């Protein structure tokens, strides 16, 4: 599974920390292809009307396969000040 996550991360397919609605799949796809996340979500719903049911299977699979974006920084705990 790590090989798939690494491969997708190299291609720019990651679920971003910000802009998520459910799992961040549409936001990640939109970021990768240079679209607004709302356009990707709208396309997702429109395709659902053309090919019913396919997205209900695709979304959870992509949710599992696309790695979550690593935060740019991680807060480090500061030790309590001693007086």
mmCIF file of C-alpha atoms in Angstrom:
data_model
loop_
_atom_site.group_PDB
_atom_site.id
_atom_site.type_symbol
_atom_site.label_atom_id
_atom_site.label_comp_id
_atom_site.label_asym_id
_atom_site.label_seq_id
_atom_site.Cartn_x
_atom_site.Cartn_y
_atom_site.Cartn_z
ATOM 1 C CA UNK A 1 0.000 0.000 0.000
ATOM 2 C CA UNK A 2 2.917 2.344 0.704
ATOM 3 C CA UNK A 3 4.124 1.921 -2.884
ATOM 4 C CA UNK A 4 0.750 3.097 -4.181
ATOM 5 C CA UNK A 5 0.743 6.063 -1.767
ATOM 6 C CA UNK A 6 4.279 7.004 -2.815
ATOM 7 C CA UNK A 7 3.431 6.743 -6.494
ATOM 8 C CA UNK A 8 0.350 8.933 -6.147
ATOM 9 C CA UNK A 9 2.213 11.468 -4.022
ATOM 10 C CA UNK A 10 4.934 11.743 -6.691
ATOM 11 C CA UNK A 11 2.235 12.458 -9.275
ATOM 12 C CA UNK A 12 0.702 15.152 -7.086
ATOM 13 C CA UNK A 13 -2.393 13.185 -6.150
ATOM 14 C CA UNK A 14 -2.794 13.866 -2.428
ATOM 15 C CA UNK A 15 -5.784 14.734 -0.305
ATOM 16 C CA UNK A 16 -5.133 18.284 0.951
ATOM 17 C CA UNK A 17 -5.492 19.303 4.589
ATOM 18 C CA UNK A 18 -7.595 22.348 3.710
ATOM 19 C CA UNK A 19 -10.561 22.554 1.367
ATOM 20 C CA UNK A 20 -11.940 19.127 2.168
ATOM 21 C CA UNK A 21 -15.650 18.431 2.102
ATOM 22 C CA UNK A 22 -15.742 14.727 2.906
ATOM 23 C CA UNK A 23 -12.430 12.989 2.312
ATOM 24 C CA UNK A 24 -10.599 15.475 0.124
ATOM 25 C CA UNK A 25 -10.613 13.336 -3.012
ATOM 26 C CA UNK A 26 -12.234 15.952 -5.267
ATOM 27 C CA UNK A 27 -10.066 18.707 -3.777
ATOM 28 C CA UNK A 28 -6.959 16.606 -4.429
ATOM 29 C CA UNK A 29 -7.981 15.836 -8.000
ATOM 30 C CA UNK A 30 -8.798 19.495 -8.590
ATOM 31 C CA UNK A 31 -5.433 20.607 -7.243
ATOM 32 C CA UNK A 32 -3.614 18.038 -9.392
ATOM 33 C CA UNK A 33 -5.350 19.135 -12.596
ATOM 34 C CA UNK A 34 -5.393 22.861 -11.828
ATOM 35 C CA UNK A 35 -9.135 23.208 -11.269
ATOM 36 C CA UNK A 36 -11.221 24.827 -8.578
ATOM 37 C CA UNK A 37 -12.446 22.202 -6.097
ATOM 38 C CA UNK A 38 -16.070 23.196 -6.705
ATOM 39 C CA UNK A 39 -15.684 22.507 -10.421
ATOM 40 C CA UNK A 40 -14.281 19.048 -9.642
ATOM 41 C CA UNK A 41 -17.197 18.358 -7.293
ATOM 42 C CA UNK A 42 -19.691 19.559 -9.896
ATOM 43 C CA UNK A 43 -18.112 17.328 -12.545
ATOM 44 C CA UNK A 44 -18.234 14.433 -10.106
ATOM 45 C CA UNK A 45 -21.985 14.910 -9.617
ATOM 46 C CA UNK A 46 -22.664 15.463 -13.335
ATOM 47 C CA UNK A 47 -20.812 12.271 -14.232
ATOM 48 C CA UNK A 48 -22.899 10.492 -11.602
ATOM 49 C CA UNK A 49 -26.005 11.338 -13.673
ATOM 50 C CA UNK A 50 -24.390 10.079 -16.897
ATOM 51 C CA UNK A 51 -22.881 6.884 -15.461
ATOM 52 C CA UNK A 52 -24.917 6.099 -12.340
ATOM 53 C CA UNK A 53 -23.170 4.332 -9.496
ATOM 54 C CA UNK A 54 -19.626 4.444 -10.772
ATOM 55 C CA UNK A 55 -18.545 7.301 -8.508
ATOM 56 C CA UNK A 56 -19.965 5.595 -5.449
ATOM 57 C CA UNK A 57 -17.355 2.881 -6.059
ATOM 58 C CA UNK A 58 -14.541 5.139 -7.287
ATOM 59 C CA UNK A 59 -14.632 7.724 -4.468
ATOM 60 C CA UNK A 60 -13.959 5.288 -1.578
ATOM 61 C CA UNK A 61 -11.222 3.545 -3.568
ATOM 62 C CA UNK A 62 -9.487 6.866 -4.260
ATOM 63 C CA UNK A 63 -9.985 7.854 -0.611
ATOM 64 C CA UNK A 64 -8.030 4.766 0.413
ATOM 65 C CA UNK A 65 -5.365 5.032 -2.287
ATOM 66 C CA UNK A 66 -4.670 8.786 -2.211
ATOM 67 C CA UNK A 67 -2.356 9.690 0.665
ATOM 68 C CA UNK A 68 -3.224 12.582 2.937
ATOM 69 C CA UNK A 69 -1.102 15.665 2.489
ATOM 70 C CA UNK A 70 1.594 15.992 5.089
ATOM 71 C CA UNK A 71 1.400 19.253 7.024
ATOM 72 C CA UNK A 72 4.014 21.835 6.065
ATOM 73 C CA UNK A 73 5.004 22.163 9.716
ATOM 74 C CA UNK A 74 4.287 20.224 12.813
ATOM 75 C CA UNK A 75 3.963 21.965 16.125
ATOM 76 C CA UNK A 76 6.582 20.945 18.606
ATOM 77 C CA UNK A 77 5.628 21.024 22.237
ATOM 78 C CA UNK A 78 7.524 23.622 24.181
ATOM 79 C CA UNK A 79 8.756 22.632 27.597
ATOM 80 C CA UNK A 80 7.248 24.537 30.496
ATOM 81 C CA UNK A 81 9.272 27.512 31.639
ATOM 82 C CA UNK A 82 11.094 27.019 34.883
ATOM 83 C CA UNK A 83 11.248 29.884 37.341
#
